[in-house]
Amino acid sequence: MGAPSALPLLLLFASCWAPGGANLSQDDSQPWTSDETVVAGGTVVLKCQVKDHEDSSLQWSNPAQQTLYFGEKRALRDNRIQLVRSTPHELSISISSVALADEGEYTCSIFTMPVRTAKSLVTVLGIPQKPIITGYKSSLREKDTTTLNCQSSGSKPAAQLTWRKGDQELHGEPTRIQEDPNGKTFTVSSSVTFQVTREDDGADIVCSVNHESLKGADRSTAQRIEVLYTPTAKIRPDPPHPREGQKLLLHCEGRGNPAPQQYLWEKEGSVPPLKMTQESALIFPFLNKSDSGTYGCTATSNMGSYKAYYTLNVNDPSPVPSSSSTYHAIIGGIVAFIVFLLLVLLIFLGHYLIRHKGTYLTHEAKGSDDAPDADTAIINAEGGQSGGDDKKEYFI
């Protein structure tokens, strides 16, 4: 009785310590796959591989345990699911237009003895909607405090919201998360409170949503704000250096929101005011010395007023150095340089001529010493006649 009962134990021991072939056969028949993440609306590829198929086919099933493909044979009629590759060692399928409902564990099976399986977790990312900003109703006054709200729905997992004003980051409240009615996606919201200044007039307050499904793409909404503030002004003369006899315009350049609607010109020590107008310029058709003084311009809007000052000093009518006089000075210098070069050339030329002239006169003097002059010729001629000598000598 003892020997037969020990036989199964011996067989089990032998199978455990059999040459590695049997044990490797079990490992090589185990299929493997990988988890996948896909953005809703995208396409995911599920790949299942095995080394030793043991003359059996691979199979893919969805989270509801419905068979999708058995080898190269379609089992579920869903045109979104297509065969990518089918061999004895691999079964790959693709699912397009992935929806949130497609998320879950997919099973790859091989029908060996026993049946072996591998799991692939498919995670579907919900894309957040474009954020919506609320809370801005009308124009703000300088130094007012305002609160803006931002909300975005449809993200999975929950997205994060950030605020900025132009290129400056605004520190809003932490993102609040609320699950959507579908039980899969989330709605996120945030708010930011800040005090406005005149520099914020026309600024964009931007709410951005950050989520891995966007892959770095920008998804944001901007709210442009308007800030009302008191005007400022400055006086600009044209021309900048006025002189007696010239025409002068004093421009009162006002800035504000709303822009100044009225300008009042005054001169210190002079009453009544010089001019009240919607035009910003004070015109002097012909400047006199008596126009010198301090002028004030008051720019007014329905947000308030601002007064700027300018001291006018009327200069003498003599011309001031200008670019034309500089140009004439340069031309004069060039002409003077050319004249100097001509004088140098004349000096060298005169020196050259004087040297060659002296050489020529020296040669002339040597030639005249060898020949008798005219007086000697005449005397010799007369002496020949008085001596009765028939011989006559002439020197030409």
PDB file of N, CA and C in Angstrom, residues 28-90:
ATOM      1  N   ASP A  28       7.681  30.295 -21.428  1.00  0.00           N
ATOM      2  CA  ASP A  28       7.598  30.771 -22.813  1.00  0.00           C
ATOM      3  C   ASP A  28       6.176  30.795 -23.329  1.00  0.00           C
ATOM      4  N   SER A  29       5.291  30.101 -22.706  1.00  0.00           N
ATOM      5  CA  SER A  29       3.893  30.099 -23.134  1.00  0.00           C
ATOM      6  C   SER A  29       3.074  31.189 -22.444  1.00  0.00           C
ATOM      7  N   GLN A  30       3.721  31.956 -21.572  1.00  0.00           N
ATOM      8  CA  GLN A  30       3.016  33.045 -20.880  1.00  0.00           C
ATOM      9  C   GLN A  30       3.031  34.303 -21.758  1.00  0.00           C
ATOM     10  N   PRO A  31       1.864  34.772 -22.223  1.00  0.00           N
ATOM     11  CA  PRO A  31       1.840  35.998 -23.052  1.00  0.00           C
ATOM     12  C   PRO A  31       2.140  37.234 -22.207  1.00  0.00           C
ATOM     13  N   TRP A  32       2.559  38.297 -22.884  1.00  0.00           N
ATOM     14  CA  TRP A  32       2.786  39.563 -22.185  1.00  0.00           C
ATOM     15  C   TRP A  32       2.302  40.731 -23.049  1.00  0.00           C
ATOM     16  N   THR A  33       1.954  41.810 -22.347  1.00  0.00           N
ATOM     17  CA  THR A  33       1.483  43.027 -23.017  1.00  0.00           C
ATOM     18  C   THR A  33       1.888  44.220 -22.159  1.00  0.00           C
ATOM     19  N   SER A  34       1.334  45.397 -22.421  1.00  0.00           N
ATOM     20  CA  SER A  34       1.705  46.609 -21.667  1.00  0.00           C
ATOM     21  C   SER A  34       0.488  47.498 -21.482  1.00  0.00           C
ATOM     22  N   ASP A  35       0.543  48.316 -20.431  1.00  0.00           N
ATOM     23  CA  ASP A  35      -0.534  49.289 -20.192  1.00  0.00           C
ATOM     24  C   ASP A  35      -0.417  50.428 -21.198  1.00  0.00           C
ATOM     25  N   GLU A  36      -1.552  51.008 -21.563  1.00  0.00           N
ATOM     26  CA  GLU A  36      -1.585  52.079 -22.550  1.00  0.00           C
ATOM     27  C   GLU A  36      -2.414  53.251 -22.035  1.00  0.00           C
ATOM     28  N   THR A  37      -1.994  54.465 -22.423  1.00  0.00           N
ATOM     29  CA  THR A  37      -2.739  55.691 -22.114  1.00  0.00           C
ATOM     30  C   THR A  37      -3.064  56.386 -23.421  1.00  0.00           C
ATOM     31  N   VAL A  38      -4.307  56.800 -23.590  1.00  0.00           N
ATOM     32  CA  VAL A  38      -4.751  57.404 -24.834  1.00  0.00           C
ATOM     33  C   VAL A  38      -5.685  58.569 -24.516  1.00  0.00           C
ATOM     34  N   VAL A  39      -5.622  59.601 -25.351  1.00  0.00           N
ATOM     35  CA  VAL A  39      -6.511  60.754 -25.205  1.00  0.00           C
ATOM     36  C   VAL A  39      -7.841  60.428 -25.847  1.00  0.00           C
ATOM     37  N   ALA A  40      -8.910  60.827 -25.205  1.00  0.00           N
ATOM     38  CA  ALA A  40     -10.242  60.581 -25.759  1.00  0.00           C
ATOM     39  C   ALA A  40     -10.322  61.105 -27.192  1.00  0.00           C
ATOM     40  N   GLY A  41     -10.834  60.236 -28.071  1.00  0.00           N
ATOM     41  CA  GLY A  41     -10.897  60.583 -29.483  1.00  0.00           C
ATOM     42  C   GLY A  41      -9.714  60.090 -30.279  1.00  0.00           C
ATOM     43  N   GLY A  42      -8.670  59.613 -29.594  1.00  0.00           N
ATOM     44  CA  GLY A  42      -7.474  59.131 -30.269  1.00  0.00           C
ATOM     45  C   GLY A  42      -7.555  57.647 -30.591  1.00  0.00           C
ATOM     46  N   THR A  43      -6.398  57.052 -30.919  1.00  0.00           N
ATOM     47  CA  THR A  43      -6.306  55.630 -31.278  1.00  0.00           C
ATOM     48  C   THR A  43      -5.289  54.951 -30.378  1.00  0.00           C
ATOM     49  N   VAL A  44      -5.638  53.759 -29.883  1.00  0.00           N
ATOM     50  CA  VAL A  44      -4.742  52.994 -29.045  1.00  0.00           C
ATOM     51  C   VAL A  44      -4.476  51.646 -29.720  1.00  0.00           C
ATOM     52  N   VAL A  45      -3.243  51.167 -29.621  1.00  0.00           N
ATOM     53  CA  VAL A  45      -2.856  49.866 -30.176  1.00  0.00           C
ATOM     54  C   VAL A  45      -2.540  48.931 -29.018  1.00  0.00           C
ATOM     55  N   LEU A  46      -3.183  47.765 -29.008  1.00  0.00           N
ATOM     56  CA  LEU A  46      -2.955  46.738 -27.996  1.00  0.00           C
ATOM     57  C   LEU A  46      -2.148  45.609 -28.638  1.00  0.00           C
ATOM     58  N   LYS A  47      -0.988  45.338 -28.073  1.00  0.00           N
ATOM     59  CA  LYS A  47      -0.103  44.305 -28.614  1.00  0.00           C
ATOM     60  C   LYS A  47       0.094  43.203 -27.575  1.00  0.00           C
ATOM     61  N   CYS A  48      -0.125  41.948 -28.001  1.00  0.00           N
ATOM     62  CA  CYS A  48       0.081  40.798 -27.143  1.00  0.00           C
ATOM     63  C   CYS A  48       1.077  39.870 -27.847  1.00  0.00           C
ATOM     64  N   GLN A  49       2.096  39.382 -27.093  1.00  0.00           N
ATOM     65  CA  GLN A  49       3.126  38.536 -27.662  1.00  0.00           C
ATOM     66  C   GLN A  49       3.348  37.308 -26.786  1.00  0.00           C
ATOM     67  N   VAL A  50       3.831  36.234 -27.422  1.00  0.00           N
ATOM     68  CA  VAL A  50       4.156  35.013 -26.719  1.00  0.00           C
ATOM     69  C   VAL A  50       5.297  34.326 -27.461  1.00  0.00           C
ATOM     70  N   LYS A  51       6.171  33.646 -26.703  1.00  0.00           N
ATOM     71  CA  LYS A  51       7.285  32.953 -27.344  1.00  0.00           C
ATOM     72  C   LYS A  51       6.871  31.575 -27.864  1.00  0.00           C
ATOM     73  N   ASP A  52       6.242  30.781 -26.993  1.00  0.00           N
ATOM     74  CA  ASP A  52       5.833  29.427 -27.371  1.00  0.00           C
ATOM     75  C   ASP A  52       4.316  29.365 -27.384  1.00  0.00           C
ATOM     76  N   HIS A  53       3.737  29.350 -28.562  1.00  0.00           N
ATOM     77  CA  HIS A  53       2.271  29.374 -28.668  1.00  0.00           C
ATOM     78  C   HIS A  53       1.641  28.007 -28.472  1.00  0.00           C
ATOM     79  N   GLU A  54       2.432  26.929 -28.494  1.00  0.00           N
ATOM     80  CA  GLU A  54       1.929  25.564 -28.280  1.00  0.00           C
ATOM     81  C   GLU A  54       0.747  25.255 -29.200  1.00  0.00           C
ATOM     82  N   ASP A  55       0.877  25.678 -30.444  1.00  0.00           N
ATOM     83  CA  ASP A  55      -0.147  25.429 -31.476  1.00  0.00           C
ATOM     84  C   ASP A  55      -1.509  25.984 -31.095  1.00  0.00           C
ATOM     85  N   SER A  56      -1.515  27.065 -30.330  1.00  0.00           N
ATOM     86  CA  SER A  56      -2.773  27.698 -29.970  1.00  0.00           C
ATOM     87  C   SER A  56      -2.757  29.151 -30.427  1.00  0.00           C
ATOM     88  N   SER A  57      -3.898  29.780 -30.539  1.00  0.00           N
ATOM     89  CA  SER A  57      -4.024  31.157 -30.996  1.00  0.00           C
ATOM     90  C   SER A  57      -4.213  32.114 -29.835  1.00  0.00           C
ATOM     91  N   LEU A  58      -3.781  33.359 -30.061  1.00  0.00           N
ATOM     92  CA  LEU A  58      -3.984  34.424 -29.074  1.00  0.00           C
ATOM     93  C   LEU A  58      -5.357  35.059 -29.261  1.00  0.00           C
ATOM     94  N   GLN A  59      -5.862  35.632 -28.159  1.00  0.00           N
ATOM     95  CA  GLN A  59      -7.196  36.237 -28.191  1.00  0.00           C
ATOM     96  C   GLN A  59      -7.203  37.508 -27.345  1.00  0.00           C
ATOM     97  N   TRP A  60      -7.914  38.531 -27.852  1.00  0.00           N
ATOM     98  CA  TRP A  60      -8.120  39.778 -27.097  1.00  0.00           C
ATOM     99  C   TRP A  60      -9.583  39.882 -26.674  1.00  0.00           C
ATOM    100  N   SER A  61      -9.788  40.302 -25.383  1.00  0.00           N
ATOM    101  CA  SER A  61     -11.134  40.524 -24.859  1.00  0.00           C
ATOM    102  C   SER A  61     -11.191  41.897 -24.214  1.00  0.00           C
ATOM    103  N   ASN A  62     -12.373  42.531 -24.242  1.00  0.00           N
ATOM    104  CA  ASN A  62     -12.536  43.862 -23.639  1.00  0.00           C
ATOM    105  C   ASN A  62     -12.860  43.750 -22.157  1.00  0.00           C
ATOM    106  N   PRO A  63     -12.968  44.882 -21.423  1.00  0.00           N
ATOM    107  CA  PRO A  63     -13.257  44.806 -19.982  1.00  0.00           C
ATOM    108  C   PRO A  63     -14.548  44.065 -19.646  1.00  0.00           C
ATOM    109  N   ALA A  64     -15.484  44.019 -20.604  1.00  0.00           N
ATOM    110  CA  ALA A  64     -16.734  43.273 -20.377  1.00  0.00           C
ATOM    111  C   ALA A  64     -16.591  41.800 -20.728  1.00  0.00           C
ATOM    112  N   GLN A  65     -15.333  41.357 -20.992  1.00  0.00           N
ATOM    113  CA  GLN A  65     -15.013  39.965 -21.344  1.00  0.00           C
ATOM    114  C   GLN A  65     -15.655  39.534 -22.659  1.00  0.00           C
ATOM    115  N   GLN A  66     -15.909  40.498 -23.531  1.00  0.00           N
ATOM    116  CA  GLN A  66     -16.353  40.172 -24.885  1.00  0.00           C
ATOM    117  C   GLN A  66     -15.113  39.974 -25.759  1.00  0.00           C
ATOM    118  N   THR A  67     -15.107  38.890 -26.531  1.00  0.00           N
ATOM    119  CA  THR A  67     -13.975  38.609 -27.397  1.00  0.00           C
ATOM    120  C   THR A  67     -13.954  39.592 -28.555  1.00  0.00           C
ATOM    121  N   LEU A  68     -12.786  40.216 -28.746  1.00  0.00           N
ATOM    122  CA  LEU A  68     -12.634  41.180 -29.840  1.00  0.00           C
ATOM    123  C   LEU A  68     -12.051  40.496 -31.070  1.00  0.00           C
ATOM    124  N   TYR A  69     -10.952  39.800 -30.872  1.00  0.00           N
ATOM    125  CA  TYR A  69     -10.323  39.045 -31.964  1.00  0.00           C
ATOM    126  C   TYR A  69      -9.803  37.724 -31.400  1.00  0.00           C
ATOM    127  N   PHE A  70     -10.005  36.647 -32.182  1.00  0.00           N
ATOM    128  CA  PHE A  70      -9.406  35.352 -31.883  1.00  0.00           C
ATOM    129  C   PHE A  70      -8.508  35.030 -33.065  1.00  0.00           C
ATOM    130  N   GLY A  71      -7.195  35.203 -32.856  1.00  0.00           N
ATOM    131  CA  GLY A  71      -6.292  35.122 -33.991  1.00  0.00           C
ATOM    132  C   GLY A  71      -6.617  36.255 -34.954  1.00  0.00           C
ATOM    133  N   GLU A  72      -6.772  35.922 -36.204  1.00  0.00           N
ATOM    134  CA  GLU A  72      -7.092  36.940 -37.205  1.00  0.00           C
ATOM    135  C   GLU A  72      -8.587  37.080 -37.446  1.00  0.00           C
ATOM    136  N   LYS A  73      -9.383  36.399 -36.645  1.00  0.00           N
ATOM    137  CA  LYS A  73     -10.827  36.409 -36.843  1.00  0.00           C
ATOM    138  C   LYS A  73     -11.475  37.438 -35.927  1.00  0.00           C
ATOM    139  N   ARG A  74     -12.279  38.339 -36.546  1.00  0.00           N
ATOM    140  CA  ARG A  74     -13.024  39.338 -35.774  1.00  0.00           C
ATOM    141  C   ARG A  74     -14.167  38.637 -35.050  1.00  0.00           C
ATOM    142  N   ALA A  75     -14.329  38.993 -33.783  1.00  0.00           N
ATOM    143  CA  ALA A  75     -15.403  38.398 -33.002  1.00  0.00           C
ATOM    144  C   ALA A  75     -16.484  39.404 -32.633  1.00  0.00           C
ATOM    145  N   LEU A  76     -16.122  40.668 -32.504  1.00  0.00           N
ATOM    146  CA  LEU A  76     -17.089  41.709 -32.136  1.00  0.00           C
ATOM    147  C   LEU A  76     -17.216  42.691 -33.284  1.00  0.00           C
ATOM    148  N   ARG A  77     -18.445  42.947 -33.660  1.00  0.00           N
ATOM    149  CA  ARG A  77     -18.672  43.852 -34.788  1.00  0.00           C
ATOM    150  C   ARG A  77     -18.605  45.309 -34.303  1.00  0.00           C
ATOM    151  N   ASP A  78     -17.432  45.849 -34.309  1.00  0.00           N
ATOM    152  CA  ASP A  78     -17.182  47.256 -33.962  1.00  0.00           C
ATOM    153  C   ASP A  78     -16.116  47.754 -34.931  1.00  0.00           C
ATOM    154  N   ASN A  79     -16.544  48.583 -35.869  1.00  0.00           N
ATOM    155  CA  ASN A  79     -15.629  49.024 -36.920  1.00  0.00           C
ATOM    156  C   ASN A  79     -14.465  49.861 -36.395  1.00  0.00           C
ATOM    157  N   ARG A  80     -14.572  50.295 -35.154  1.00  0.00           N
ATOM    158  CA  ARG A  80     -13.449  51.042 -34.567  1.00  0.00           C
ATOM    159  C   ARG A  80     -12.282  50.115 -34.259  1.00  0.00           C
ATOM    160  N   ILE A  81     -12.550  48.825 -34.122  1.00  0.00           N
ATOM    161  CA  ILE A  81     -11.527  47.853 -33.742  1.00  0.00           C
ATOM    162  C   ILE A  81     -11.043  47.152 -35.000  1.00  0.00           C
ATOM    163  N   GLN A  82      -9.733  47.254 -35.252  1.00  0.00           N
ATOM    164  CA  GLN A  82      -9.151  46.693 -36.467  1.00  0.00           C
ATOM    165  C   GLN A  82      -7.936  45.841 -36.123  1.00  0.00           C
ATOM    166  N   LEU A  83      -7.705  44.819 -36.987  1.00  0.00           N
ATOM    167  CA  LEU A  83      -6.545  43.955 -36.826  1.00  0.00           C
ATOM    168  C   LEU A  83      -5.301  44.665 -37.350  1.00  0.00           C
ATOM    169  N   VAL A  84      -4.245  44.699 -36.564  1.00  0.00           N
ATOM    170  CA  VAL A  84      -2.977  45.293 -36.969  1.00  0.00           C
ATOM    171  C   VAL A  84      -2.002  44.207 -37.415  1.00  0.00           C
ATOM    172  N   ARG A  85      -1.888  43.137 -36.595  1.00  0.00           N
ATOM    173  CA  ARG A  85      -0.943  42.067 -36.932  1.00  0.00           C
ATOM    174  C   ARG A  85      -1.385  40.783 -36.232  1.00  0.00           C
ATOM    175  N   SER A  86      -1.349  39.678 -36.981  1.00  0.00           N
ATOM    176  CA  SER A  86      -1.692  38.371 -36.413  1.00  0.00           C
ATOM    177  C   SER A  86      -0.686  37.339 -36.900  1.00  0.00           C
ATOM    178  N   THR A  87       0.100  36.799 -35.976  1.00  0.00           N
ATOM    179  CA  THR A  87       1.042  35.706 -36.243  1.00  0.00           C
ATOM    180  C   THR A  87       0.912  34.717 -35.088  1.00  0.00           C
ATOM    181  N   PRO A  88       1.527  33.551 -35.214  1.00  0.00           N
ATOM    182  CA  PRO A  88       1.458  32.615 -34.079  1.00  0.00           C
ATOM    183  C   PRO A  88       2.051  33.183 -32.798  1.00  0.00           C
ATOM    184  N   HIS A  89       2.929  34.201 -32.921  1.00  0.00           N
ATOM    185  CA  HIS A  89       3.596  34.752 -31.739  1.00  0.00           C
ATOM    186  C   HIS A  89       3.081  36.146 -31.354  1.00  0.00           C
ATOM    187  N   GLU A  90       2.188  36.737 -32.119  1.00  0.00           N
ATOM    188  CA  GLU A  90       1.727  38.112 -31.818  1.00  0.00           C
ATOM    189  C   GLU A  90       0.310  38.319 -32.314  1.00  0.00           C
TER     190      GLU A  90
END
